[in-house]
């Protein structure tokens, strides 16, 4: 789980990995134009990906001030591409690429209460978890049911589309980051 949470900390990390896998351009300008991301966000994302060793600069091509970026793990790129395609297919890209959406969704493959999800994701704040759960429910990726016991409690569970997305996200979470 920590690998997935660390990877999606930067909203554009997964789309950048997917674009590098697809080969639509490994240069900064091409990535910025293809993804529609601001220069500063892309710069921070590329710095993170370079620092973790998930991408590298192509040493044999290009100008030093305009490097080309390459994937270091084709398997990770394929998983990122599959995840972005599924996000597009389900039309939940905006919700799915938010910081805590995918880590929360992977936990909800089984039914969990709010406090259980909070314990499993120790870095998330209660407010961030509440907003994430509301957005995932609005996108029909999870369902919320209230128990009839005393005291009543809410139980969250991934819906079938949410399960498909959770399985794709778990493939990224299985990769090891340095």
PDB file of C-alpha atoms in Angstrom:
ATOM      1  CA  UNK A   1       0.000   0.000   0.000  1.00  0.00           C
ATOM      2  CA  UNK A   2       2.758   2.464   0.811  1.00  0.00           C
ATOM      3  CA  UNK A   3       4.194   2.045  -2.693  1.00  0.00           C
ATOM      4  CA  UNK A   4       0.878   2.979  -4.282  1.00  0.00           C
ATOM      5  CA  UNK A   5       0.323   5.895  -1.891  1.00  0.00           C
ATOM      6  CA  UNK A   6       3.824   7.170  -2.584  1.00  0.00           C
ATOM      7  CA  UNK A   7       3.397   6.851  -6.348  1.00  0.00           C
ATOM      8  CA  UNK A   8       0.040   8.636  -6.542  1.00  0.00           C
ATOM      9  CA  UNK A   9       1.194  11.401  -4.190  1.00  0.00           C
ATOM     10  CA  UNK A  10       1.949  13.308  -7.384  1.00  0.00           C
ATOM     11  CA  UNK A  11      -1.250  13.468  -9.462  1.00  0.00           C
ATOM     12  CA  UNK A  12       0.619  13.296 -12.771  1.00  0.00           C
ATOM     13  CA  UNK A  13       3.019  10.428 -11.945  1.00  0.00           C
ATOM     14  CA  UNK A  14       0.807   7.635 -13.308  1.00  0.00           C
ATOM     15  CA  UNK A  15      -0.188   9.513 -16.507  1.00  0.00           C
ATOM     16  CA  UNK A  16       3.481  10.407 -17.179  1.00  0.00           C
ATOM     17  CA  UNK A  17       4.518   6.761 -16.773  1.00  0.00           C
ATOM     18  CA  UNK A  18       1.670   5.722 -19.072  1.00  0.00           C
ATOM     19  CA  UNK A  19       2.624   8.258 -21.765  1.00  0.00           C
ATOM     20  CA  UNK A  20       6.263   7.215 -21.642  1.00  0.00           C
ATOM     21  CA  UNK A  21       5.121   3.606 -22.065  1.00  0.00           C
ATOM     22  CA  UNK A  22       2.888   4.506 -25.011  1.00  0.00           C
ATOM     23  CA  UNK A  23       5.766   6.352 -26.661  1.00  0.00           C
ATOM     24  CA  UNK A  24       3.893   9.597 -27.315  1.00  0.00           C
ATOM     25  CA  UNK A  25       6.965  11.605 -26.554  1.00  0.00           C
ATOM     26  CA  UNK A  26       9.503  11.514 -23.849  1.00  0.00           C
ATOM     27  CA  UNK A  27      10.368  15.192 -23.998  1.00  0.00           C
ATOM     28  CA  UNK A  28       9.099  17.739 -21.504  1.00  0.00           C
ATOM     29  CA  UNK A  29       7.109  19.773 -24.036  1.00  0.00           C
ATOM     30  CA  UNK A  30       5.497  16.691 -25.580  1.00  0.00           C
ATOM     31  CA  UNK A  31       4.457  15.384 -22.154  1.00  0.00           C
ATOM     32  CA  UNK A  32       3.108  18.775 -21.122  1.00  0.00           C
ATOM     33  CA  UNK A  33       1.065  19.166 -24.311  1.00  0.00           C
ATOM     34  CA  UNK A  34      -0.211  15.579 -24.405  1.00  0.00           C
ATOM     35  CA  UNK A  35      -1.299  15.519 -20.765  1.00  0.00           C
ATOM     36  CA  UNK A  36      -2.372  19.145 -20.497  1.00  0.00           C
ATOM     37  CA  UNK A  37      -0.344  19.608 -17.327  1.00  0.00           C
ATOM     38  CA  UNK A  38       1.287  22.836 -16.160  1.00  0.00           C
ATOM     39  CA  UNK A  39       5.042  23.197 -16.471  1.00  0.00           C
ATOM     40  CA  UNK A  40       5.573  23.400 -12.703  1.00  0.00           C
ATOM     41  CA  UNK A  41       3.478  20.310 -11.930  1.00  0.00           C
ATOM     42  CA  UNK A  42       5.247  18.335 -14.618  1.00  0.00           C
ATOM     43  CA  UNK A  43       8.656  19.504 -13.393  1.00  0.00           C
ATOM     44  CA  UNK A  44       7.865  18.348  -9.823  1.00  0.00           C
ATOM     45  CA  UNK A  45       6.517  15.027 -11.085  1.00  0.00           C
ATOM     46  CA  UNK A  46       9.551  14.359 -13.289  1.00  0.00           C
ATOM     47  CA  UNK A  47      11.903  15.259 -10.412  1.00  0.00           C
ATOM     48  CA  UNK A  48      10.093  12.748  -8.188  1.00  0.00           C
ATOM     49  CA  UNK A  49      10.141  10.025 -10.845  1.00  0.00           C
ATOM     50  CA  UNK A  50      13.843  10.621 -11.552  1.00  0.00           C
ATOM     51  CA  UNK A  51      14.591  10.535  -7.818  1.00  0.00           C
ATOM     52  CA  UNK A  52      12.836   7.202  -7.350  1.00  0.00           C
ATOM     53  CA  UNK A  53      14.554   5.724 -10.389  1.00  0.00           C
ATOM     54  CA  UNK A  54      11.322   5.006 -12.267  1.00  0.00           C
ATOM     55  CA  UNK A  55      12.483   7.091 -15.214  1.00  0.00           C
ATOM     56  CA  UNK A  56      15.864   8.223 -16.473  1.00  0.00           C
ATOM     57  CA  UNK A  57      17.210  10.735 -18.926  1.00  0.00           C
ATOM     58  CA  UNK A  58      18.191   9.299 -22.289  1.00  0.00           C
ATOM     59  CA  UNK A  59      21.965   9.735 -22.210  1.00  0.00           C
ATOM     60  CA  UNK A  60      22.511   9.375 -25.946  1.00  0.00           C
ATOM     61  CA  UNK A  61      19.924  11.695 -27.385  1.00  0.00           C
ATOM     62  CA  UNK A  62      18.976  15.320 -27.257  1.00  0.00           C
ATOM     63  CA  UNK A  63      20.227  18.558 -25.874  1.00  0.00           C
ATOM     64  CA  UNK A  64      21.266  18.594 -22.180  1.00  0.00           C
ATOM     65  CA  UNK A  65      18.721  21.311 -21.426  1.00  0.00           C
ATOM     66  CA  UNK A  66      15.935  19.477 -23.283  1.00  0.00           C
ATOM     67  CA  UNK A  67      16.366  15.845 -22.273  1.00  0.00           C
ATOM     68  CA  UNK A  68      14.280  12.918 -23.338  1.00  0.00           C
ATOM     69  CA  UNK A  69      12.919  10.714 -20.550  1.00  0.00           C
ATOM     70  CA  UNK A  70      12.808   6.910 -20.622  1.00  0.00           C
ATOM     71  CA  UNK A  71      11.078   4.334 -18.433  1.00  0.00           C
ATOM     72  CA  UNK A  72      13.339   2.103 -16.371  1.00  0.00           C
ATOM     73  CA  UNK A  73      10.618  -0.519 -15.847  1.00  0.00           C
ATOM     74  CA  UNK A  74       8.456  -1.509 -18.836  1.00  0.00           C
ATOM     75  CA  UNK A  75       6.193  -3.548 -16.533  1.00  0.00           C
ATOM     76  CA  UNK A  76       5.424  -0.470 -14.442  1.00  0.00           C
ATOM     77  CA  UNK A  77       4.712   1.529 -17.598  1.00  0.00           C
ATOM     78  CA  UNK A  78       2.313  -1.138 -18.854  1.00  0.00           C
ATOM     79  CA  UNK A  79       0.493  -1.187 -15.499  1.00  0.00           C
ATOM     80  CA  UNK A  80       0.241   2.618 -15.506  1.00  0.00           C
ATOM     81  CA  UNK A  81      -1.086   2.605 -19.080  1.00  0.00           C
ATOM     82  CA  UNK A  82      -3.700  -0.033 -18.216  1.00  0.00           C
ATOM     83  CA  UNK A  83      -4.774   1.977 -15.176  1.00  0.00           C
ATOM     84  CA  UNK A  84      -5.137   5.246 -17.113  1.00  0.00           C
ATOM     85  CA  UNK A  85      -7.096   3.490 -19.860  1.00  0.00           C
ATOM     86  CA  UNK A  86      -9.459   2.022 -17.257  1.00  0.00           C
ATOM     87  CA  UNK A  87      -9.871   5.439 -15.616  1.00  0.00           C
ATOM     88  CA  UNK A  88     -10.801   6.892 -19.019  1.00  0.00           C
ATOM     89  CA  UNK A  89     -13.144   3.984 -19.783  1.00  0.00           C
ATOM     90  CA  UNK A  90     -14.984   4.436 -16.464  1.00  0.00           C
ATOM     91  CA  UNK A  91     -14.908   8.243 -16.917  1.00  0.00           C
ATOM     92  CA  UNK A  92     -13.460   8.784 -13.425  1.00  0.00           C
ATOM     93  CA  UNK A  93     -10.025  10.171 -14.277  1.00  0.00           C
ATOM     94  CA  UNK A  94     -10.379  13.310 -12.146  1.00  0.00           C
ATOM     95  CA  UNK A  95     -11.515  11.401  -9.056  1.00  0.00           C
ATOM     96  CA  UNK A  96      -9.228   8.426  -9.630  1.00  0.00           C
ATOM     97  CA  UNK A  97      -6.019  10.440  -9.870  1.00  0.00           C
ATOM     98  CA  UNK A  98      -6.525  12.351  -6.631  1.00  0.00           C
ATOM     99  CA  UNK A  99      -3.950  11.658  -3.949  1.00  0.00           C
ATOM    100  CA  UNK A 100      -5.882   9.250  -1.716  1.00  0.00           C
ATOM    101  CA  UNK A 101      -8.464   7.781  -4.130  1.00  0.00           C
ATOM    102  CA  UNK A 102      -6.568   4.714  -5.356  1.00  0.00           C
ATOM    103  CA  UNK A 103      -5.028   3.727  -1.986  1.00  0.00           C
ATOM    104  CA  UNK A 104      -8.469   4.024  -0.362  1.00  0.00           C
ATOM    105  CA  UNK A 105     -10.157   2.119  -3.168  1.00  0.00           C
ATOM    106  CA  UNK A 106      -7.703  -0.790  -2.954  1.00  0.00           C
ATOM    107  CA  UNK A 107      -8.513  -1.147   0.749  1.00  0.00           C
ATOM    108  CA  UNK A 108     -12.232  -1.206   0.061  1.00  0.00           C
ATOM    109  CA  UNK A 109     -12.071  -4.388  -1.992  1.00  0.00           C
ATOM    110  CA  UNK A 110     -13.384  -5.776   1.312  1.00  0.00           C
ATOM    111  CA  UNK A 111     -15.922  -4.041   3.559  1.00  0.00           C
ATOM    112  CA  UNK A 112     -14.335  -1.592   6.002  1.00  0.00           C
ATOM    113  CA  UNK A 113     -15.491   1.032   8.469  1.00  0.00           C
ATOM    114  CA  UNK A 114     -14.107   4.563   8.448  1.00  0.00           C
ATOM    115  CA  UNK A 115     -11.799   3.936  11.398  1.00  0.00           C
ATOM    116  CA  UNK A 116     -10.371   0.795   9.797  1.00  0.00           C
ATOM    117  CA  UNK A 117      -9.499   2.676   6.613  1.00  0.00           C
ATOM    118  CA  UNK A 118      -7.992   5.470   8.694  1.00  0.00           C
ATOM    119  CA  UNK A 119      -5.758   2.988  10.562  1.00  0.00           C
ATOM    120  CA  UNK A 120      -4.665   1.324   7.314  1.00  0.00           C
ATOM    121  CA  UNK A 121      -3.649   4.713   5.842  1.00  0.00           C
ATOM    122  CA  UNK A 122      -1.849   6.386   8.753  1.00  0.00           C
ATOM    123  CA  UNK A 123      -0.798   9.506   6.791  1.00  0.00           C
ATOM    124  CA  UNK A 124      -4.326  10.479   5.755  1.00  0.00           C
ATOM    125  CA  UNK A 125      -6.204  13.080   7.764  1.00  0.00           C
ATOM    126  CA  UNK A 126      -9.831  12.461   8.777  1.00  0.00           C
ATOM    127  CA  UNK A 127     -10.968  15.325   6.548  1.00  0.00           C
ATOM    128  CA  UNK A 128      -9.057  14.014   3.534  1.00  0.00           C
ATOM    129  CA  UNK A 129     -10.516  10.542   4.077  1.00  0.00           C
ATOM    130  CA  UNK A 130     -14.043  11.920   4.401  1.00  0.00           C
ATOM    131  CA  UNK A 131     -13.703  13.905   1.168  1.00  0.00           C
ATOM    132  CA  UNK A 132     -12.154  10.931  -0.624  1.00  0.00           C
ATOM    133  CA  UNK A 133     -14.956   8.596   0.453  1.00  0.00           C
ATOM    134  CA  UNK A 134     -17.614  11.114  -0.636  1.00  0.00           C
ATOM    135  CA  UNK A 135     -15.975  11.582  -4.049  1.00  0.00           C
ATOM    136  CA  UNK A 136     -15.575   7.836  -4.595  1.00  0.00           C
ATOM    137  CA  UNK A 137     -19.205   7.279  -3.635  1.00  0.00           C
ATOM    138  CA  UNK A 138     -20.377  10.092  -5.959  1.00  0.00           C
ATOM    139  CA  UNK A 139     -18.367   8.470  -8.791  1.00  0.00           C
ATOM    140  CA  UNK A 140     -20.107   5.137  -8.020  1.00  0.00           C
ATOM    141  CA  UNK A 141     -16.809   3.419  -7.213  1.00  0.00           C
ATOM    142  CA  UNK A 142     -17.801   2.559  -3.639  1.00  0.00           C
ATOM    143  CA  UNK A 143     -21.043   2.042  -1.789  1.00  0.00           C
ATOM    144  CA  UNK A 144     -21.847   3.153   1.744  1.00  0.00           C
ATOM    145  CA  UNK A 145     -24.245   1.268   3.970  1.00  0.00           C
ATOM    146  CA  UNK A 146     -25.227   2.032   7.542  1.00  0.00           C
ATOM    147  CA  UNK A 147     -25.466  -0.885   9.992  1.00  0.00           C
ATOM    148  CA  UNK A 148     -28.568  -1.248  12.142  1.00  0.00           C
ATOM    149  CA  UNK A 149     -26.685  -2.155  15.318  1.00  0.00           C
ATOM    150  CA  UNK A 150     -25.975   0.141  18.220  1.00  0.00           C
ATOM    151  CA  UNK A 151     -24.202   2.396  17.671  1.00  0.00           C
ATOM    152  CA  UNK A 152     -24.871   2.592  13.956  1.00  0.00           C
ATOM    153  CA  UNK A 153     -21.793   2.716  11.766  1.00  0.00           C
ATOM    154  CA  UNK A 154     -21.085   3.227   8.098  1.00  0.00           C
ATOM    155  CA  UNK A 155     -19.464   0.417   6.111  1.00  0.00           C
ATOM    156  CA  UNK A 156     -17.785   1.099   2.779  1.00  0.00           C
ATOM    157  CA  UNK A 157     -17.305  -1.421  -0.029  1.00  0.00           C
ATOM    158  CA  UNK A 158     -16.080  -1.129  -3.609  1.00  0.00           C
ATOM    159  CA  UNK A 159     -18.671  -1.516  -6.370  1.00  0.00           C
ATOM    160  CA  UNK A 160     -17.895  -3.725  -9.422  1.00  0.00           C
ATOM    161  CA  UNK A 161     -16.334  -0.815 -11.379  1.00  0.00           C
ATOM    162  CA  UNK A 162     -14.427   0.140  -8.233  1.00  0.00           C
ATOM    163  CA  UNK A 163     -13.135  -3.422  -7.905  1.00  0.00           C
ATOM    164  CA  UNK A 164     -11.840  -3.347 -11.489  1.00  0.00           C
ATOM    165  CA  UNK A 165     -10.033  -0.108 -10.738  1.00  0.00           C
ATOM    166  CA  UNK A 166      -8.697  -1.442  -7.418  1.00  0.00           C
ATOM    167  CA  UNK A 167      -7.239  -4.511  -9.157  1.00  0.00           C
ATOM    168  CA  UNK A 168      -5.479  -2.314 -11.725  1.00  0.00           C
ATOM    169  CA  UNK A 169      -4.150  -0.054  -8.955  1.00  0.00           C
ATOM    170  CA  UNK A 170      -2.902  -3.029  -6.938  1.00  0.00           C
ATOM    171  CA  UNK A 171      -0.630  -3.987  -9.843  1.00  0.00           C
ATOM    172  CA  UNK A 172       1.079  -0.612  -9.448  1.00  0.00           C
ATOM    173  CA  UNK A 173       1.202  -1.077  -5.679  1.00  0.00           C
ATOM    174  CA  UNK A 174       3.088  -4.361  -6.057  1.00  0.00           C
ATOM    175  CA  UNK A 175       6.035  -2.601  -7.696  1.00  0.00           C
ATOM    176  CA  UNK A 176       8.847  -1.631  -5.367  1.00  0.00           C
ATOM    177  CA  UNK A 177      10.041   1.958  -5.180  1.00  0.00           C
ATOM    178  CA  UNK A 178      13.524   2.755  -3.904  1.00  0.00           C
TER     179      UNK A 178
END
